[in-house]
Short mmCIF file of C-alpha atoms in Angstrom, two decimals:
data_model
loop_
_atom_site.label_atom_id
_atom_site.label_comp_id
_atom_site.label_asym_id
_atom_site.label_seq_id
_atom_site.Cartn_x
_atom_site.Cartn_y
_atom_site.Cartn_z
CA UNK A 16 143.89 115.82 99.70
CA UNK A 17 142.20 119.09 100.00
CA UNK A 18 142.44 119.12 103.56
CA UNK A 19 145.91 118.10 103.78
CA UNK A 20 146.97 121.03 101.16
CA UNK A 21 144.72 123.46 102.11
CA UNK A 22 143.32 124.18 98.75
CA UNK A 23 139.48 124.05 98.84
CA UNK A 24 136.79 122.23 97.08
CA UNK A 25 135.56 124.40 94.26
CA UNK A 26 135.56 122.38 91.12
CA UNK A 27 132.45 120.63 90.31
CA UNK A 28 132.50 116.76 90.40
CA UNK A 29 133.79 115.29 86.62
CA UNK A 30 131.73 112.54 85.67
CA UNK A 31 134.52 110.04 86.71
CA UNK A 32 134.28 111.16 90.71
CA UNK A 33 130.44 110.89 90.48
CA UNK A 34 130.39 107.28 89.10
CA UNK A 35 132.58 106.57 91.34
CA UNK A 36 130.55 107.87 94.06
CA UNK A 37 127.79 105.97 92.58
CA UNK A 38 129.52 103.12 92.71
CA UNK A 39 130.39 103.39 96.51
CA UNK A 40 126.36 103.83 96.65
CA UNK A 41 127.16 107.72 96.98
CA UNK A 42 124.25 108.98 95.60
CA UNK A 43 121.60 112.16 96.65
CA UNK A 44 118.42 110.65 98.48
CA UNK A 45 115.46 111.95 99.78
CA UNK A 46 114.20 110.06 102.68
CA UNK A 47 111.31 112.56 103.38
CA UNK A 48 110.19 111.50 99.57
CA UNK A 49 110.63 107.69 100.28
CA UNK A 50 107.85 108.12 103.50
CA UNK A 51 105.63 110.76 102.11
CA UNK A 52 105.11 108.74 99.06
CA UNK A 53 104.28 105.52 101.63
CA UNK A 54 101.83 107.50 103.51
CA UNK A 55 100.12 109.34 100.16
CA UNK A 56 99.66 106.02 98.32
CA UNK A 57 98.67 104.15 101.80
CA UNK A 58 96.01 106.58 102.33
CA UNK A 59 94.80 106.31 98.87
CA UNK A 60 95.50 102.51 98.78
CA UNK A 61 92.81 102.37 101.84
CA UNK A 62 90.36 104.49 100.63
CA UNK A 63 90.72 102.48 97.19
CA UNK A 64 90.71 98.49 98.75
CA UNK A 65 89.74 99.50 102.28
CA UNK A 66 85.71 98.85 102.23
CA UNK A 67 86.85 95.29 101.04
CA UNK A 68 89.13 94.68 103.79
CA UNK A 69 86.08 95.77 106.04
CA UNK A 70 83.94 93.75 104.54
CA UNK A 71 86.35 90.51 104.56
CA UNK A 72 86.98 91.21 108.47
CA UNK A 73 83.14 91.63 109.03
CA UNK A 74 82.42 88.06 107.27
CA UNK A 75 85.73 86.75 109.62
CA UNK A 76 84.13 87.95 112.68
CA UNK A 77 80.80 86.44 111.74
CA UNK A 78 81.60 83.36 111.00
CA UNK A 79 83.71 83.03 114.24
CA UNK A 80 80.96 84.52 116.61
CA UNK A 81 78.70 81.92 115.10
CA UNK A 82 80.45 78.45 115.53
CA UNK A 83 78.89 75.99 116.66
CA UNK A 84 80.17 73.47 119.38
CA UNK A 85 80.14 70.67 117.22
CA UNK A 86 82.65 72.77 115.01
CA UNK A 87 84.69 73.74 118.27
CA UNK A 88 85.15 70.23 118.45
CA UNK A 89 86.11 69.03 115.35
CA UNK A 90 89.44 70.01 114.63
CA UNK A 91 89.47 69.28 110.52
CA UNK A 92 86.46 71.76 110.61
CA UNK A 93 87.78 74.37 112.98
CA UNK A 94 90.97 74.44 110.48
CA UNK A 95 88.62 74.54 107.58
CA UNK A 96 87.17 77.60 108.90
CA UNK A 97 89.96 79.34 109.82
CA UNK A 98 91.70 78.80 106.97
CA UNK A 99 88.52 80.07 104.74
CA UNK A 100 88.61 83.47 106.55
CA UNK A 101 92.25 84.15 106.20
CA UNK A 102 91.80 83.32 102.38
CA UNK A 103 88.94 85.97 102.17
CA UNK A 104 91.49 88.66 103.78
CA UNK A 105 94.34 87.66 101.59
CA UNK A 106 93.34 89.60 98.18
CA UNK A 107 92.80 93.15 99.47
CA UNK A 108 95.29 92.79 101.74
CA UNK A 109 97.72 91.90 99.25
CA UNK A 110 96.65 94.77 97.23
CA UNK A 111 97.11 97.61 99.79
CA UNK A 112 101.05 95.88 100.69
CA UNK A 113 101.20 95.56 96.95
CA UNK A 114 100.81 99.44 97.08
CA UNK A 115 102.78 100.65 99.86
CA UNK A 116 105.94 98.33 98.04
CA UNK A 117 105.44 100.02 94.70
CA UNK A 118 105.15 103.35 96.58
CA UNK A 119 108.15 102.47 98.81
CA UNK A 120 110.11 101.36 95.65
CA UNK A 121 109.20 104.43 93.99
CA UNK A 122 109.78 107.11 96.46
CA UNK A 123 113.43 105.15 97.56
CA UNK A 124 114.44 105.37 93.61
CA UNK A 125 112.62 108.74 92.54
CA UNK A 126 116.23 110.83 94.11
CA UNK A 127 119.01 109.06 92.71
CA UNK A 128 117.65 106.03 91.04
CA UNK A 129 118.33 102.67 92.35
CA UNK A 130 121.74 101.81 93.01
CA UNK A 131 122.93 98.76 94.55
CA UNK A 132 126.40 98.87 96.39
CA UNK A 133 128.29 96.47 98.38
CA UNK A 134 130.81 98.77 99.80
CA UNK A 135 127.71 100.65 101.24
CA UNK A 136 126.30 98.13 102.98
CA UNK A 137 129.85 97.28 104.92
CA UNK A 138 130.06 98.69 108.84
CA UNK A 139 132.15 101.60 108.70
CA UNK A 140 134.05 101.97 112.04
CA UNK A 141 134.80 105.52 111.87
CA UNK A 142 130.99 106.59 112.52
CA UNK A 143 131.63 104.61 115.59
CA UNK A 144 133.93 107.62 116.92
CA UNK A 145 132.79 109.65 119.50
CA UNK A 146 134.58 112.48 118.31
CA UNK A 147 132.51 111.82 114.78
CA UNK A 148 129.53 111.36 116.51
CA UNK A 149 129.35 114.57 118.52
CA UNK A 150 130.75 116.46 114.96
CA UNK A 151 127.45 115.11 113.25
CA UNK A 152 125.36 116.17 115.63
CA UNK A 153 125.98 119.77 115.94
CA UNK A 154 126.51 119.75 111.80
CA UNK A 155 124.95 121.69 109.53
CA UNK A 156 122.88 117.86 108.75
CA UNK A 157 121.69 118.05 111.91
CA UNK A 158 120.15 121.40 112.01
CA UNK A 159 118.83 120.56 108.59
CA UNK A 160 116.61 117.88 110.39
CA UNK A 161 115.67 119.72 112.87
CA UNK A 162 114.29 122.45 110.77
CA UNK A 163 112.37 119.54 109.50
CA UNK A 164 111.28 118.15 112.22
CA UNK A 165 109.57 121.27 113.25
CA UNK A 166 108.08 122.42 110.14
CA UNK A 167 106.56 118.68 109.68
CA UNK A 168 105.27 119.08 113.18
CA UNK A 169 103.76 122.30 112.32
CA UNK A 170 101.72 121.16 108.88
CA UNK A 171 100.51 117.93 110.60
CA UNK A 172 99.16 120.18 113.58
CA UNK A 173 98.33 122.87 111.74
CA UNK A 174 96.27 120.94 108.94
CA UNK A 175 94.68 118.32 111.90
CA UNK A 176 93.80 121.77 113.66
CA UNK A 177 92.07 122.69 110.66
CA UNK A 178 90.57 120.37 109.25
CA UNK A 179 88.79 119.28 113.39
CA UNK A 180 87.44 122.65 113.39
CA UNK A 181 86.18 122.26 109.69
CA UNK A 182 84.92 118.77 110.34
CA UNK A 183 83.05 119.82 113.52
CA UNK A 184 79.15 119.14 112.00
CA UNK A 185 80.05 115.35 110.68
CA UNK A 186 81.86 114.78 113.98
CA UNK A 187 78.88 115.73 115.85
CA UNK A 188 77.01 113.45 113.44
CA UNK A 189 78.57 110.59 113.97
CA UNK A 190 76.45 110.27 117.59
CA UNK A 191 73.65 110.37 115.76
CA UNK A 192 74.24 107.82 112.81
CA UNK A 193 72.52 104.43 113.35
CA UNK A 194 75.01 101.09 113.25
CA UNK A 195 76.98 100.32 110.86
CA UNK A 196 76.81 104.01 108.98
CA UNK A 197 78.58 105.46 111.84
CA UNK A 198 81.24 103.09 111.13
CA UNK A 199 82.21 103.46 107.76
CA UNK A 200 81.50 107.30 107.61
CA UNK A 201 83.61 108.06 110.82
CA UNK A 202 86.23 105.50 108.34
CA UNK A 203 85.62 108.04 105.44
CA UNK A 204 86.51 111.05 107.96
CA UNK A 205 89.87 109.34 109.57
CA UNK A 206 91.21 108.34 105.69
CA UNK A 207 90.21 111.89 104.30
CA UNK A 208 92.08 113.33 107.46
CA UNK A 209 95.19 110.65 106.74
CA UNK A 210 95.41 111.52 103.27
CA UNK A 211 95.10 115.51 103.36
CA UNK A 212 98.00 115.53 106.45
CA UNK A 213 99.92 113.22 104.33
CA UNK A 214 99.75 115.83 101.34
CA UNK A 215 100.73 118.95 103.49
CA UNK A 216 104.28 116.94 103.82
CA UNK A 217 104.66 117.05 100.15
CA UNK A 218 105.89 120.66 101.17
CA UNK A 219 108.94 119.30 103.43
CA UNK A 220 109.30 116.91 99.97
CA UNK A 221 109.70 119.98 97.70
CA UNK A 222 112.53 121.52 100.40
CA UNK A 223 114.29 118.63 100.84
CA UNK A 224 114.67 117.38 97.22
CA UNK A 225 117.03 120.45 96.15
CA UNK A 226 118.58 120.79 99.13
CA UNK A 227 119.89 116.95 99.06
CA UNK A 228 120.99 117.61 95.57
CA UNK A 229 122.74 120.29 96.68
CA UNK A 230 124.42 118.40 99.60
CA UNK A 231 125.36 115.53 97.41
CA UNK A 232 127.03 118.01 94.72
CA UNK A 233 129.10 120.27 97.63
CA UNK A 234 130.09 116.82 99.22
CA UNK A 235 131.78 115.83 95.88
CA UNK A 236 132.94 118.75 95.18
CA UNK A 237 137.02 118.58 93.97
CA UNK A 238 140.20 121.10 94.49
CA UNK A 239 141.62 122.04 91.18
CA UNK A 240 144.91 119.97 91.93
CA UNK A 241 142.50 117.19 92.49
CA UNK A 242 140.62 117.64 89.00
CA UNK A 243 143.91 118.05 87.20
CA UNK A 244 145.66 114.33 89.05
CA UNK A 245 142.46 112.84 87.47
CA UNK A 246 142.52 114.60 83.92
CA UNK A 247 146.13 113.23 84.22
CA UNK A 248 145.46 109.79 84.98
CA UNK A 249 142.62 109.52 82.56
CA UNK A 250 144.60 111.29 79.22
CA UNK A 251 147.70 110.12 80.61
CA UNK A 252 150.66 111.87 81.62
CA UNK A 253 152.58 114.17 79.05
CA UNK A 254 155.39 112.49 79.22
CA UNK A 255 153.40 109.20 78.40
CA UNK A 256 151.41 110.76 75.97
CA UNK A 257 154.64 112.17 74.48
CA UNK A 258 156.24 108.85 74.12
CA UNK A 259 153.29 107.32 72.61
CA UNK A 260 152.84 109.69 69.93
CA UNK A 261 156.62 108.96 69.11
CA UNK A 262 156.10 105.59 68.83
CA UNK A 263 153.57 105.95 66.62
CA UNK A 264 154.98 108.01 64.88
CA UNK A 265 157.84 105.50 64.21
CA UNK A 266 155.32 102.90 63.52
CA UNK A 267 153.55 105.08 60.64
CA UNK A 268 157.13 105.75 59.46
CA UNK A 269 157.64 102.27 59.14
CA UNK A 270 154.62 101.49 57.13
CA UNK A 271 155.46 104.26 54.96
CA UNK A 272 159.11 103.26 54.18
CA UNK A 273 157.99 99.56 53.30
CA UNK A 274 155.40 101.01 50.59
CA UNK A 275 157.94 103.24 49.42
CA UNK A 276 159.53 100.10 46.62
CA UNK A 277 155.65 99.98 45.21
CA UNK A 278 156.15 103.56 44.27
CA UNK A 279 156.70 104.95 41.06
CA UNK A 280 158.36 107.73 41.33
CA UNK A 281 159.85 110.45 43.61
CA UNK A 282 159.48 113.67 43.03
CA UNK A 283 161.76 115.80 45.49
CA UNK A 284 162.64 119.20 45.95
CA UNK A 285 166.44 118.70 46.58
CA UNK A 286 167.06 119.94 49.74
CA UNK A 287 164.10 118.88 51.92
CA UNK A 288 160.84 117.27 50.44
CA UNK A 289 160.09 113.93 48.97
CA UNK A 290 157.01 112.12 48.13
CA UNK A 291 156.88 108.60 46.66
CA UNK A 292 153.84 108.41 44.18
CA UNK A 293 152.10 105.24 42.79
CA UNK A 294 149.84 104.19 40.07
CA UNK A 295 148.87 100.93 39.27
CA UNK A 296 145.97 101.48 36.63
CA UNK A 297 144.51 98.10 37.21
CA UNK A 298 143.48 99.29 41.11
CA UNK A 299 144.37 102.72 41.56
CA UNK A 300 141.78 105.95 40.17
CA UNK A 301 144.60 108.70 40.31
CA UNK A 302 148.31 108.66 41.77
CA UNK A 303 148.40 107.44 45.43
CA UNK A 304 151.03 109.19 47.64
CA UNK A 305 153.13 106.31 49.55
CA UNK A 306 155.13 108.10 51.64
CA UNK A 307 156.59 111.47 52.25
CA UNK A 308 159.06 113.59 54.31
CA UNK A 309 161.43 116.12 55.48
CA UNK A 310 164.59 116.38 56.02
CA UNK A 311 166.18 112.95 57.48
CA UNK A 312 162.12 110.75 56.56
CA UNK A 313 163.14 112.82 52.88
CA UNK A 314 166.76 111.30 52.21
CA UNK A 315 165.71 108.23 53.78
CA UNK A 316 162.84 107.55 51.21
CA UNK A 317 165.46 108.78 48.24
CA UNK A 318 168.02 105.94 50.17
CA UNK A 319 165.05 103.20 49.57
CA UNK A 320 164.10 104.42 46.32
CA UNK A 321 167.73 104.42 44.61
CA UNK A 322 167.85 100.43 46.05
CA UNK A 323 164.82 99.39 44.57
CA UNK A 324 165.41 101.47 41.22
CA UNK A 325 162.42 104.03 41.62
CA UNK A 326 162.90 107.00 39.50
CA UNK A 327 164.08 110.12 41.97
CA UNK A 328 162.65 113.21 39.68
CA UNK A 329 163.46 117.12 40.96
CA UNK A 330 160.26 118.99 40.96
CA UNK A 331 160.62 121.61 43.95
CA UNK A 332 157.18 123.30 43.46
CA UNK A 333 155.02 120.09 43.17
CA UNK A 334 157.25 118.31 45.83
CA UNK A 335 155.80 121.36 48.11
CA UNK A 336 152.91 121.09 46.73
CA UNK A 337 151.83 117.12 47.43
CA UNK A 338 153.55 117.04 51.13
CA UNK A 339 151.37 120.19 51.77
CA UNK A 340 148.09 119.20 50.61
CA UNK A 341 148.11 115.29 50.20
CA UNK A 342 147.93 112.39 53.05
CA UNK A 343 149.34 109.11 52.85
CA UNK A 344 147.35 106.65 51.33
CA UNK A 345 145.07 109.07 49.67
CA UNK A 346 144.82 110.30 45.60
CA UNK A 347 146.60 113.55 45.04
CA UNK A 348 144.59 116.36 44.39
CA UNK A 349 142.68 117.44 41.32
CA UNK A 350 144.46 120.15 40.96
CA UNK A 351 147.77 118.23 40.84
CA UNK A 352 146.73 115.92 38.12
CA UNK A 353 147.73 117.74 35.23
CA UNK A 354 151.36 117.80 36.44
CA UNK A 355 151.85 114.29 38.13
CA UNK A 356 150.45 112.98 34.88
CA UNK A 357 152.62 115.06 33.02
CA UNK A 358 155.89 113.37 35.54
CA UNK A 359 154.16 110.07 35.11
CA UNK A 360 154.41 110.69 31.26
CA UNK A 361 158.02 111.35 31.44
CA UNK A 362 159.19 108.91 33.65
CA UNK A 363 157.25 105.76 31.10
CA UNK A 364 158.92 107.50 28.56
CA UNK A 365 162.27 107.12 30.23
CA UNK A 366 161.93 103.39 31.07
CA UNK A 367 161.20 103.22 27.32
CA UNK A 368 164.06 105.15 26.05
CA UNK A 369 166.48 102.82 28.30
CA UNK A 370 164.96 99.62 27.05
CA UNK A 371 164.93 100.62 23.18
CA UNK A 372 167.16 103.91 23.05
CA UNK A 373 165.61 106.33 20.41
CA UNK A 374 165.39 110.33 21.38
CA UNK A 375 165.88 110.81 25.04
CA UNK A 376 162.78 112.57 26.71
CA UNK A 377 163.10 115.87 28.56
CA UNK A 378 161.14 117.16 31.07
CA UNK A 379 160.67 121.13 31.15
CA UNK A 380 159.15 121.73 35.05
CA UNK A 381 158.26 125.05 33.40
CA UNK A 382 155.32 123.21 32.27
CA UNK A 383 154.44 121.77 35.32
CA UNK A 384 151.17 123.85 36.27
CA UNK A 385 150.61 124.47 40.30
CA UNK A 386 147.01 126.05 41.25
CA UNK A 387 147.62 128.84 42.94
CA UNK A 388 146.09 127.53 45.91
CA UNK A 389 148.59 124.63 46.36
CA UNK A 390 151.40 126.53 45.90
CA UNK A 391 154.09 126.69 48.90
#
């Protein structure tokens, strides 16, 4: 897309694009780690097991320089023999390629982690293009391995070079040792040599390492159109988002109309506010706020009220005063208390005037306290 718009790649990857790329099996890896850490742990792995591998070939050899012909001719034994020798071998064997696997595993997983990926392992007939081809070779990829090609040619010459010309005295030696000391110390020599070279690469390692990170991060790099498509298709479109807020909206409206006939009371301010209050003493601590609303959500809740027979009561400040600071569902304030108890009051006292008559109740809003606070 960036390509075909000409915007360029200057957003870092979201975390979307690189699991996605992870998925794919898109992922920064080192394969200068993967071998160094095979030839480090193989050197080490032979100087650790390799005397016993020695010593299990030198019993092999033995035993099959010193057969005898009635053993040359008797198959069962011949098989016996055979089959004793490659049984001695098997343990350090196993431990050195036990070794190399771990280190393999290790060094394969130590830039990136493992990954497995099915869509990576599928032939790709694009890199068979020519055109493609000759591109990658005179990349920047390219010149990247070359660079380290020659500076891995350069340690492993320039440590060998040293370490010959430090060596010189036990190479000269090694004429003069008796059988089998020659052997194993000329063994000692070649593994120190193998594992020092080996270690000199760990420089190439601690180049490549950042610069594949690098690589991986500038390859997934996004425009800022692209960033914003996916913020879009992850939050969803406005227009989407819009709708579903409106429908929820309507939902919560519903709710809130079908608690309204458990309220009661209403407290309004005539021209816009109402709030339906509850409070059943058996379940409720304070005065729950069922619903409230502006405007149309305002005269709709009076609408519900006056068919169910819920008191409507005119009380502009506190009607202000609960929509403002109250949520549906939730106790009124503390500060409220003192007034909604004093409404409460008045309205029992007008369900009881109706039923027995007596001296109708008045209610002076002059003595309906608002903090300060809660006024609006």
């Amino acid at each position: 897309m960036a390509e075909s718009d000409g915007q360029e790649r200057t957003e870092d990857a979201t975390s979307k694009r690189l699991q996605q790329a992870k998925d794919k099996g898109q992922v920064a890896r080192s394969k200068e780690l993967a071998s160094v850490s095979v030839l480090v742990c193989g050197a080490v792995a032979l100087m650790w097991f390799g005397e016993d591998v020695a010593r299990a070939l030198f019993s092999v050899m033995e035993r099959f320089f010193s057969i005898s012909r009635e053993e040359i001719y008797d198959t069962n034994k011949l098989l016996e023999i055979v089959g004793g020798a490659l049984i001695a071998l098997v343990f350090p064997v196993f431990l050195i390629l036990i070794t190399l696997f771990v280190a393999a595993l290790a060094g394969a997983a130590g830039l990136g982690g493992i990954s497995f990926s099915s869509e990576a392992a599928m032939p790709k007939f694009s890199k068979m293009n020519p055109m493609s081809g000759i591109k990658r070779m005179f990349g920047m990829q390219s010149w990247v391995e070359l660079l380290k090609s020659i500076l891995k040619v350069s340690l492993v010459g320039g440590m060998a070079f040293y370490l010959i010309e430090g060596s010189k005295e036990d190479l000269f030696q090694l004429s003069l040792d008796t059988y089998p000391a020659n052997i194993f110390h000329s063994l000692d020599i070649l593994l120190n040599f193998i594992l020092l070279i080996s270690c000199t690469l760990l420089i190439v390692v601690a180049i490549d390492i950042p610069f594949q990170i690098w690589q991986h991060a500038n390859q997934l790099k996004m425009t800022k159109q692209e960033v914003k498509d996916e913020y879009k298709e992850t939050e969803g479109k406005p227009e989407v988002k819009g709708r579903i807020r409106m429908l929820q909206r309507e939902m919560t409206q519903r709710r809130m109309m079908a608690d309204v006939p458990s309220a009661d009371v209403v407290v309004t301010n005539p021209e816009h506010y109402s709030v339906a209050l509850r409070y059943d003493q058996s379940k409720d601590a304070a005065p729950i706020v069922v619903a409230k609303g502006v405007d149309h959500v305002a005269m709709k809740i009076r609408e519900i009220a006056r068919e169910h027979n819920i008191d409507i009561l005119p009380a502009p400040p506190l009607a202000r005063a609960l929509y403002h600071s109250t949520e549906l569902e939730q106790q009124i304030p503390d500060g409220l208390f003192a007034a909604v108890a004093q409404i409460l009051a008045y309205i029992f006292q007008m369900k009881q005037y109706k039923k027995k008559g007596g001296t109708k109740p008045e209610l002076d809003e002059s003595t309906l306290t608002i903090p300060d606070e809660l006024k609006k």
